[in-house]
mmCIF file of N, CA and C in Angstrom:
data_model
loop_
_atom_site.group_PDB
_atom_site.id
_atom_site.type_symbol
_atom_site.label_atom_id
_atom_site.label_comp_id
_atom_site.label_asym_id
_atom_site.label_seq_id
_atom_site.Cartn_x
_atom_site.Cartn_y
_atom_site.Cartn_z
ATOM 1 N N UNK A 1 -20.053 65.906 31.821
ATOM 2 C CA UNK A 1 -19.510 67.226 31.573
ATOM 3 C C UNK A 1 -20.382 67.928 30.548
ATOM 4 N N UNK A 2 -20.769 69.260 30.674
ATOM 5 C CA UNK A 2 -21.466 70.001 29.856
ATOM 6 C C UNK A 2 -20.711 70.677 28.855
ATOM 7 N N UNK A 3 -21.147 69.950 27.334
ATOM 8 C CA UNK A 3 -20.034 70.967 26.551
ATOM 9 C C UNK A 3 -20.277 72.087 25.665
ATOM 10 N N UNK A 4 -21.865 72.556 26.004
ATOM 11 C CA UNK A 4 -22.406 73.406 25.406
ATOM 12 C C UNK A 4 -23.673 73.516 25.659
ATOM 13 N N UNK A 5 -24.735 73.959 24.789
ATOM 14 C CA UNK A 5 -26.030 74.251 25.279
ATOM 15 C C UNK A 5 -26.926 72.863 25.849
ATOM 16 N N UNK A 6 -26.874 72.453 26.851
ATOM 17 C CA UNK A 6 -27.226 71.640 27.428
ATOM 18 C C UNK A 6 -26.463 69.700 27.194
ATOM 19 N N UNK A 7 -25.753 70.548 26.184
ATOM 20 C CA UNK A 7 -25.270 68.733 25.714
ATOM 21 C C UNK A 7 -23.981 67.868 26.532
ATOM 22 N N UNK A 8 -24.400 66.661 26.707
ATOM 23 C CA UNK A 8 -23.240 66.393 27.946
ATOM 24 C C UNK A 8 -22.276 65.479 26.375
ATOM 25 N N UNK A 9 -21.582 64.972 27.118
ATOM 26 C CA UNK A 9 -20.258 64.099 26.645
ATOM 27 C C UNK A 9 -20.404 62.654 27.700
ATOM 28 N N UNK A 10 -20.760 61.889 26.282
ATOM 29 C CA UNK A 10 -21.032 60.587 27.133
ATOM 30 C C UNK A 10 -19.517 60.082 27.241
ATOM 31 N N UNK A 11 -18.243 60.519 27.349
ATOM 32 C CA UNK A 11 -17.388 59.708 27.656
ATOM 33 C C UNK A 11 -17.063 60.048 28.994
ATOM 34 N N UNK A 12 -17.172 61.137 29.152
ATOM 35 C CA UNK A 12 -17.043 61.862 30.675
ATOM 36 C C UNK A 12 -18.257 61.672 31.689
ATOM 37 N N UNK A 13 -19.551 61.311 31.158
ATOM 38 C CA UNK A 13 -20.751 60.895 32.030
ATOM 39 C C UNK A 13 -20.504 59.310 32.529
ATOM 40 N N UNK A 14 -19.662 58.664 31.453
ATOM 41 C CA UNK A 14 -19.828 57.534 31.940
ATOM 42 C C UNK A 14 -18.382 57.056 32.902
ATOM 43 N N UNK A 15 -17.437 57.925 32.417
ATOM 44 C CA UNK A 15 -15.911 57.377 33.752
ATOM 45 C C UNK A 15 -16.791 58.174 35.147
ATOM 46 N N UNK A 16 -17.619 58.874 34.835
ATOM 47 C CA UNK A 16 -18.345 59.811 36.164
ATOM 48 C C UNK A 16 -18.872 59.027 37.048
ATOM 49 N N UNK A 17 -20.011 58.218 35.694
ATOM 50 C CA UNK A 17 -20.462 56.922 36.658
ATOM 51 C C UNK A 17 -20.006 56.115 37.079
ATOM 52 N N UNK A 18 -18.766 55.518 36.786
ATOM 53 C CA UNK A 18 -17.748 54.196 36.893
ATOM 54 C C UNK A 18 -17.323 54.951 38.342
ATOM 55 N N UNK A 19 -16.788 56.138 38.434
ATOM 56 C CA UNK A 19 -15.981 56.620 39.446
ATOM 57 C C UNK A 19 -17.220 56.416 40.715
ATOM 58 N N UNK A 20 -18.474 57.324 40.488
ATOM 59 C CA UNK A 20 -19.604 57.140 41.724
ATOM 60 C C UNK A 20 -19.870 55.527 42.048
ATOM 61 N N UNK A 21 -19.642 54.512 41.033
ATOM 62 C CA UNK A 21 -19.740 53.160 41.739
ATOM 63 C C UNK A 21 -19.004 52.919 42.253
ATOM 64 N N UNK A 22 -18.117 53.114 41.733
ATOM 65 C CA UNK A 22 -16.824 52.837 42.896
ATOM 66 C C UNK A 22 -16.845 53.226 44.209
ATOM 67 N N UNK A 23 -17.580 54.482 44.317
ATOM 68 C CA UNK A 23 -17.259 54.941 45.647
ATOM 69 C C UNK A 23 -18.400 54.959 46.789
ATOM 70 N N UNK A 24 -19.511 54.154 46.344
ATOM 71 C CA UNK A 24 -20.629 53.409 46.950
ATOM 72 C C UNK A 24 -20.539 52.755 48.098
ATOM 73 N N UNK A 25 -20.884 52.832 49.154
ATOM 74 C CA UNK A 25 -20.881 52.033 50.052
ATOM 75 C C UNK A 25 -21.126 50.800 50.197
ATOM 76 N N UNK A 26 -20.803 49.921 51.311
ATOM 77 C CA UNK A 26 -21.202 48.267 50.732
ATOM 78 C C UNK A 26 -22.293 48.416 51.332
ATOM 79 N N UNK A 27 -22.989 47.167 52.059
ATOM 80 C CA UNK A 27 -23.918 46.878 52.288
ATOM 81 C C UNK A 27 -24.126 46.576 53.750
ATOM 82 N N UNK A 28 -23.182 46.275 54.507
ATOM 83 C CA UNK A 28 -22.376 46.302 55.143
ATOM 84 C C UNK A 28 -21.691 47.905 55.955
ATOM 85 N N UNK A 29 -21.477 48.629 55.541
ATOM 86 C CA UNK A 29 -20.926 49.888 56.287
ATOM 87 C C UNK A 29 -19.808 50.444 55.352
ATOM 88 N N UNK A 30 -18.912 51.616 55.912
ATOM 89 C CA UNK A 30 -17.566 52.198 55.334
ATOM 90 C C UNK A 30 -16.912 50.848 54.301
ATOM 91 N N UNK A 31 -16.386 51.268 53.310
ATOM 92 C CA UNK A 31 -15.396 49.925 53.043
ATOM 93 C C UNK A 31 -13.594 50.314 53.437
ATOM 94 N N UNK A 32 -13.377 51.355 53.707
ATOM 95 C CA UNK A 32 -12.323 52.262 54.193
ATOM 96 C C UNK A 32 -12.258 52.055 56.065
ATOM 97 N N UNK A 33 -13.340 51.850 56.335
ATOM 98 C CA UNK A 33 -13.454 51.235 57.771
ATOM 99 C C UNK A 33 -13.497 50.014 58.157
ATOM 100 N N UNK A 34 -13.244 49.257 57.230
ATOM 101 C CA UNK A 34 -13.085 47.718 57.112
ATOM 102 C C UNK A 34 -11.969 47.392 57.811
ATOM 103 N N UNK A 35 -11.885 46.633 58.929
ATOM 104 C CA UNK A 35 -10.975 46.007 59.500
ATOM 105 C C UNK A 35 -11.517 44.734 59.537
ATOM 106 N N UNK A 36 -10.170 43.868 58.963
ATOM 107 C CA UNK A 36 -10.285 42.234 58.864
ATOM 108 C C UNK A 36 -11.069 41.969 58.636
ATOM 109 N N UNK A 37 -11.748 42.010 57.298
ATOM 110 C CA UNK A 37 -13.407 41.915 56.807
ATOM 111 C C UNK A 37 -14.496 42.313 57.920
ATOM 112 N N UNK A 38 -14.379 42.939 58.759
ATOM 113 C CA UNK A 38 -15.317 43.256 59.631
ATOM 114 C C UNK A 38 -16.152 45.019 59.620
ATOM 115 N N UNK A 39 -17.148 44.833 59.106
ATOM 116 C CA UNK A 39 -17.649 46.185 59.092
ATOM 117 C C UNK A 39 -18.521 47.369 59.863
ATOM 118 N N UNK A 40 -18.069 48.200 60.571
ATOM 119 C CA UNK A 40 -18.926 48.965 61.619
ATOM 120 C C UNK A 40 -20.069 48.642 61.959
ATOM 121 N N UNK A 41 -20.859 49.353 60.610
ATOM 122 C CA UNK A 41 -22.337 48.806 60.968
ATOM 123 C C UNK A 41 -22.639 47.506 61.301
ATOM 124 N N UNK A 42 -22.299 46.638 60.864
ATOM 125 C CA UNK A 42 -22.800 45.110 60.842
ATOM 126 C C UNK A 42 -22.466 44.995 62.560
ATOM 127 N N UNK A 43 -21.360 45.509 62.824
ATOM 128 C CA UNK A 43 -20.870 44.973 64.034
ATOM 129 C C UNK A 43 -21.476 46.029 65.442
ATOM 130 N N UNK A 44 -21.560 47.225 64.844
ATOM 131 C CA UNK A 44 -22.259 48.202 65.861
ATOM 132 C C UNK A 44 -23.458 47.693 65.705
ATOM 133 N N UNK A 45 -24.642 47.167 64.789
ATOM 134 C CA UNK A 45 -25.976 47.258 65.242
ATOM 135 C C UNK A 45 -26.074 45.695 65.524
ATOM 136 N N UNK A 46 -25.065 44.558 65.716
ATOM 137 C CA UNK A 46 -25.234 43.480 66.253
ATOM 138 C C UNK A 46 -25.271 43.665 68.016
ATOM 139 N N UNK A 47 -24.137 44.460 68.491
ATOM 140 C CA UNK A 47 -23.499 44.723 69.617
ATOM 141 C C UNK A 47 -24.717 46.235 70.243
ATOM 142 N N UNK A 48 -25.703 46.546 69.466
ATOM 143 C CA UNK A 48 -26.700 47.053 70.546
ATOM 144 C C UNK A 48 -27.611 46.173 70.835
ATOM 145 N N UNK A 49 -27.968 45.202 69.920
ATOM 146 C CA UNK A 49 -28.929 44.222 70.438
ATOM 147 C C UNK A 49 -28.879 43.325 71.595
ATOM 148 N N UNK A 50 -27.202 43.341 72.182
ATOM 149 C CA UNK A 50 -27.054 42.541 73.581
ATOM 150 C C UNK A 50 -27.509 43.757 74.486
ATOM 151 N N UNK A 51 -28.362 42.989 75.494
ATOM 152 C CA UNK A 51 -28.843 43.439 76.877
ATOM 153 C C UNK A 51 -27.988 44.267 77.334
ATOM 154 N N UNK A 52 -28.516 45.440 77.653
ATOM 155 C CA UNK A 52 -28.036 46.656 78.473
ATOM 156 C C UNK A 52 -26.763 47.672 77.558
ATOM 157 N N UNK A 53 -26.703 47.325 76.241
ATOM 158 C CA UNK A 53 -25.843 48.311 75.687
ATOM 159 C C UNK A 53 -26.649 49.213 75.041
ATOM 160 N N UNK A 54 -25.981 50.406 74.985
ATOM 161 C CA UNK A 54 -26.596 52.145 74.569
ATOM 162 C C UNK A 54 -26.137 52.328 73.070
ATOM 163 N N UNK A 55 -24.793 52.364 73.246
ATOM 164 C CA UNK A 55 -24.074 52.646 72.118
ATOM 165 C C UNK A 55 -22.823 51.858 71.795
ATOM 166 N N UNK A 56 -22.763 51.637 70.877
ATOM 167 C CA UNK A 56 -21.342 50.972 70.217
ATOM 168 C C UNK A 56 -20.930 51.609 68.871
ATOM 169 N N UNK A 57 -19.732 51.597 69.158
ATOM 170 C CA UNK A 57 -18.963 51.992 68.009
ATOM 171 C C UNK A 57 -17.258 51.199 67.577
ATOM 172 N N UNK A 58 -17.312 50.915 66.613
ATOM 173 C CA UNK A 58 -15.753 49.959 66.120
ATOM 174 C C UNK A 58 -14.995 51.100 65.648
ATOM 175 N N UNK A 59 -13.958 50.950 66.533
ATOM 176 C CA UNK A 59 -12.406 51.468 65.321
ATOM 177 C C UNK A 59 -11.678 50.329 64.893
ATOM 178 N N UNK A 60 -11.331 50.837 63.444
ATOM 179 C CA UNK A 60 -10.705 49.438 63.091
ATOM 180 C C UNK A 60 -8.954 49.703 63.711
ATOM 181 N N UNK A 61 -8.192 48.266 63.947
ATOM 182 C CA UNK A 61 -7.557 48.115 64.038
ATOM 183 C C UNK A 61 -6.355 47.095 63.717
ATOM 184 N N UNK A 62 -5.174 47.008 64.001
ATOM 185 C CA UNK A 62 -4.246 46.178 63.343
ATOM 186 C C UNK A 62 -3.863 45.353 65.019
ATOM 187 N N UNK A 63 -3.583 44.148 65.122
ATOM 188 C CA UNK A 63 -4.274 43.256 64.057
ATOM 189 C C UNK A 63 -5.769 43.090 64.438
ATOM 190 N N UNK A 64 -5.970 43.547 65.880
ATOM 191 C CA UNK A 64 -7.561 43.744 66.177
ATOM 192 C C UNK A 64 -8.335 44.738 66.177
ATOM 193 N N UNK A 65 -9.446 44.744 66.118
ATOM 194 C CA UNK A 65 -10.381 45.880 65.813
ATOM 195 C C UNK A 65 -11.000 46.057 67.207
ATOM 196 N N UNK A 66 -11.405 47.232 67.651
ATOM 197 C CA UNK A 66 -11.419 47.500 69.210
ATOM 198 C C UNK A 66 -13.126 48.136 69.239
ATOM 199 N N UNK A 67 -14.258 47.477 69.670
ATOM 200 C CA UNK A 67 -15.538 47.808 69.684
ATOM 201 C C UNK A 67 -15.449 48.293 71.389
ATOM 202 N N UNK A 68 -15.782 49.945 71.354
ATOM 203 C CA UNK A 68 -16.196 50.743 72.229
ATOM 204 C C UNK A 68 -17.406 50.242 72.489
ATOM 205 N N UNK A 69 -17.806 50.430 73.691
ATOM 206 C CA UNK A 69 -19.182 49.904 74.248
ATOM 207 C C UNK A 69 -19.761 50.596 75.682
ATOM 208 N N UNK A 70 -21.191 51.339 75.102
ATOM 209 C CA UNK A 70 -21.214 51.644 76.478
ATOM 210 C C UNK A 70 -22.872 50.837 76.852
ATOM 211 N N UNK A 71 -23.190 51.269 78.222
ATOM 212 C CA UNK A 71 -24.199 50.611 78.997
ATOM 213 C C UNK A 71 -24.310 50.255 80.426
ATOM 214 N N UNK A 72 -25.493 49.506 80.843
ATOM 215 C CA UNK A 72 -25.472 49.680 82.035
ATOM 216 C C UNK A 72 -25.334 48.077 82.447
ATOM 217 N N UNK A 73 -24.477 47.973 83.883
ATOM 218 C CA UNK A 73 -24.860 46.440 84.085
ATOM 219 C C UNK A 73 -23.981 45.301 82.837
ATOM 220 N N UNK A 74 -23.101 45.807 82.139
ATOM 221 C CA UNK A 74 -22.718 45.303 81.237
ATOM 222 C C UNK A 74 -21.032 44.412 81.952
ATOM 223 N N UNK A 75 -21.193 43.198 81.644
ATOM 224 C CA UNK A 75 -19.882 42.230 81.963
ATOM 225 C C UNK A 75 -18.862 42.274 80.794
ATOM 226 N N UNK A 76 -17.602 42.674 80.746
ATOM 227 C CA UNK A 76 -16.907 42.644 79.838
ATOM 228 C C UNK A 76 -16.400 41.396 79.565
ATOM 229 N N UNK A 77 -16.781 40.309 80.549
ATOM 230 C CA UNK A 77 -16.572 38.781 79.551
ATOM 231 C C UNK A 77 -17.461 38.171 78.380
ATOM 232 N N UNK A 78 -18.316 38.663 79.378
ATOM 233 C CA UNK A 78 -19.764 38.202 78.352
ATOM 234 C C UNK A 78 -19.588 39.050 77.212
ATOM 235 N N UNK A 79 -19.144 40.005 77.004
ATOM 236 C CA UNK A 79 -19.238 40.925 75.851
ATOM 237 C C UNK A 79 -18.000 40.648 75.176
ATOM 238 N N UNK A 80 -16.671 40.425 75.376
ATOM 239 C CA UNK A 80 -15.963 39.763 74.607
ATOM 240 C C UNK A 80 -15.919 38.524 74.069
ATOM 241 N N UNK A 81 -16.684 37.487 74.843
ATOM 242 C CA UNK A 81 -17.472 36.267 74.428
ATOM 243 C C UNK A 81 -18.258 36.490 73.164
ATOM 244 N N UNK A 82 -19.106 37.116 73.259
ATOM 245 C CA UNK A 82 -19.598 37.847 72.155
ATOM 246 C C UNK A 82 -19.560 38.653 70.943
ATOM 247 N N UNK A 83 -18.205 39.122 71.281
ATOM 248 C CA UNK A 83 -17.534 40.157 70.143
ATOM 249 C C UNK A 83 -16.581 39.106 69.816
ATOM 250 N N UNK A 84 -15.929 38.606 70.010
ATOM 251 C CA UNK A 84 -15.616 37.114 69.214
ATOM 252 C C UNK A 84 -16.154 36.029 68.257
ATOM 253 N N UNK A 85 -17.111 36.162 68.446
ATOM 254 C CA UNK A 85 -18.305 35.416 67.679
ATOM 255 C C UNK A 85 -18.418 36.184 66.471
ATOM 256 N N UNK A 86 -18.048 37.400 66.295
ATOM 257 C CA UNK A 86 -17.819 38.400 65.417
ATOM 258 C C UNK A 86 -16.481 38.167 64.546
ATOM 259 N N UNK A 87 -15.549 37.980 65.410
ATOM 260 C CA UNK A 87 -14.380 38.039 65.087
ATOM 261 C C UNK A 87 -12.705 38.533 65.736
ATOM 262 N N UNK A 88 -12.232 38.900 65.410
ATOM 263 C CA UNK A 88 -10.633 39.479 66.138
ATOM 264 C C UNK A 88 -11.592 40.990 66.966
ATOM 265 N N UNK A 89 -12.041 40.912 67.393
ATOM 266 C CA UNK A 89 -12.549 41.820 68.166
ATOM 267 C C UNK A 89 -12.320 42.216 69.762
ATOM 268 N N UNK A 90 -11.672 43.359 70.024
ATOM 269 C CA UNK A 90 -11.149 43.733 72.011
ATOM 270 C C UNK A 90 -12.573 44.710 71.970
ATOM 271 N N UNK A 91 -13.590 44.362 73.144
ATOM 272 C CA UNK A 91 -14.070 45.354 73.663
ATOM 273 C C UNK A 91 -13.898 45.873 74.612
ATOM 274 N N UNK A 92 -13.986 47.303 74.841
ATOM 275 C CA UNK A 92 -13.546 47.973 75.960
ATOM 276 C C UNK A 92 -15.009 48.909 76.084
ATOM 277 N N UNK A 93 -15.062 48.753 77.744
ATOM 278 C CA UNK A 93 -15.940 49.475 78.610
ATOM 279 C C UNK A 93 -15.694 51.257 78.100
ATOM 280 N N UNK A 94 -16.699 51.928 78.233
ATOM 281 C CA UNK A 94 -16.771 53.485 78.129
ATOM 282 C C UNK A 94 -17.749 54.091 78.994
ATOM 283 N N UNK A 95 -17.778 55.173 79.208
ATOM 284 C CA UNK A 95 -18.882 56.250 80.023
ATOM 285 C C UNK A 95 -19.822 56.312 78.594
ATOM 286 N N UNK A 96 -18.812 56.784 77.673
ATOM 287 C CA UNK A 96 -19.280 57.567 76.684
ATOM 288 C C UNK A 96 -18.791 57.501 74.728
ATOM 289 N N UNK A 97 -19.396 56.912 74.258
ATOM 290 C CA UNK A 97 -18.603 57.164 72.937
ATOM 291 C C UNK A 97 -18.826 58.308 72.437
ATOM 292 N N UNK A 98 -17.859 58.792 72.267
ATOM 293 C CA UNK A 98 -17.755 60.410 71.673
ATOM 294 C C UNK A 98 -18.405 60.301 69.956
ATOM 295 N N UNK A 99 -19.024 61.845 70.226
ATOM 296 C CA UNK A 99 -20.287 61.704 69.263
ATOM 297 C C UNK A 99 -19.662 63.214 68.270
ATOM 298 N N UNK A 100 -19.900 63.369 67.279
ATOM 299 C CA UNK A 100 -19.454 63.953 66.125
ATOM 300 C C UNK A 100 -20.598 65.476 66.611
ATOM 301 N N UNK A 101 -20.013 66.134 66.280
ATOM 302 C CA UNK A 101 -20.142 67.907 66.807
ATOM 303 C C UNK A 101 -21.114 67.913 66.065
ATOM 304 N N UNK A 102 -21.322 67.668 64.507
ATOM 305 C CA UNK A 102 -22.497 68.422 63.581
ATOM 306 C C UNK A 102 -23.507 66.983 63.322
ATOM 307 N N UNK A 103 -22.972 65.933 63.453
ATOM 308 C CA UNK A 103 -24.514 65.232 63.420
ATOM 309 C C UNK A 103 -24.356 64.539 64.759
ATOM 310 N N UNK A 104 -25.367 65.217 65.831
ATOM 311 C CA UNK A 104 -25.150 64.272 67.370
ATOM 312 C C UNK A 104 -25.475 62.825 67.287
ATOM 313 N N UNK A 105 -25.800 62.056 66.280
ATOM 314 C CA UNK A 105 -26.564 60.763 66.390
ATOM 315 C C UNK A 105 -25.404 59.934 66.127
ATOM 316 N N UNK A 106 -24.232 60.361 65.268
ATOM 317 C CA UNK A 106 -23.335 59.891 64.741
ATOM 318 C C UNK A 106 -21.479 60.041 65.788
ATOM 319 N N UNK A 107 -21.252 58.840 65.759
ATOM 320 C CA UNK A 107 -19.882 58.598 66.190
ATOM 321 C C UNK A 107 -18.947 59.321 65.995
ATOM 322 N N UNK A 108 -17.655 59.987 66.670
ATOM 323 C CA UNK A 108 -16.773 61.127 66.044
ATOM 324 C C UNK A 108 -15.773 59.416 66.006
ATOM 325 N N UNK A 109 -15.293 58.862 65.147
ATOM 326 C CA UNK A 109 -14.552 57.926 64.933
ATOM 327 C C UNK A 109 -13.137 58.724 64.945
ATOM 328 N N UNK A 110 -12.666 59.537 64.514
ATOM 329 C CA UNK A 110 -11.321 59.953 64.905
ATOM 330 C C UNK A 110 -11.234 60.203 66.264
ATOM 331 N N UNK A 111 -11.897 60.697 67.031
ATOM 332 C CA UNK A 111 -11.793 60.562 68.515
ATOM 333 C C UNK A 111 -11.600 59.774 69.147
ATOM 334 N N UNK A 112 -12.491 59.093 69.043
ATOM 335 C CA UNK A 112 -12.623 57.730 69.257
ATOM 336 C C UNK A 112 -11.569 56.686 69.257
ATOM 337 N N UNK A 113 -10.750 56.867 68.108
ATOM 338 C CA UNK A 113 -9.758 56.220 67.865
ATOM 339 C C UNK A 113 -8.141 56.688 68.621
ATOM 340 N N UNK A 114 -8.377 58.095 68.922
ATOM 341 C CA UNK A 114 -7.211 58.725 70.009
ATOM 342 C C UNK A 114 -7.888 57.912 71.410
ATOM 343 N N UNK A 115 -8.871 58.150 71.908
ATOM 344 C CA UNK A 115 -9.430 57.467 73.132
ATOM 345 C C UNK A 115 -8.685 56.251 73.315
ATOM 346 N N UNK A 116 -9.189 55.353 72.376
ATOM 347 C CA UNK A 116 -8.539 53.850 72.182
ATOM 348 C C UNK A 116 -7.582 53.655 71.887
ATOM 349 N N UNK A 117 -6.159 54.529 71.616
ATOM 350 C CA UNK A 117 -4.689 54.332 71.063
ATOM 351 C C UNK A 117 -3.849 54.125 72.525
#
């Protein structure tokens, strides 16, 4: 906080900083998107590396977490075989995972999550 001609207040710089660590991402993905210790990223960029998938995206869920999956040629045993190995994980087949209006590269996860309800 600035409390005058350029001078801050180190008691307010530092709950500032305590608060921005806190709200850091893990290492791992969202921590607010954490379902059953399982984290988006970790689990979306495991689940493009199997043969013939495009895109994946996790909504978390109670008590399972539901990895959208799209691609071509893709067996949904083999891929739940696989998303198990992960964890409490249902994958379900898609055309399309719906993609967020202002950054196209990125997942609209609230959509996503009406899709899958």
């Amino acid at each position: 906080m600035v409390t005058g001609l350029g001078q801050t207040n180190r008691a307010s710089a530092m709950s500032f900083s305590q608060i921005a660590r806190s709200m850091r991402p893990t290492p791992l993905g969202r921590r607010e998107a954490s379902s059953g210790g399982l984290f988006p990223f970790a689990v979306e960029t495991a689940a493009l590396s199997w043969p013939g998938v495009r895109q994946a995206a996790l909504s978390a869920g109670e008590p399972r977490a539901k990895l959208a999956v799209v691609g071509d040629g893709l067996s949904s045993i083999a891929l739940q075989a696989r998303a198990e190995k992960r964890g409490p994980i249902d994958v379900v087949l898609l055309q399309e995972v719906p993609m967020d209006k202002r950054h196209n590269s990125k997942a609209d996860y609230a959509r996503l999550k009406m899709m899958l309800a």
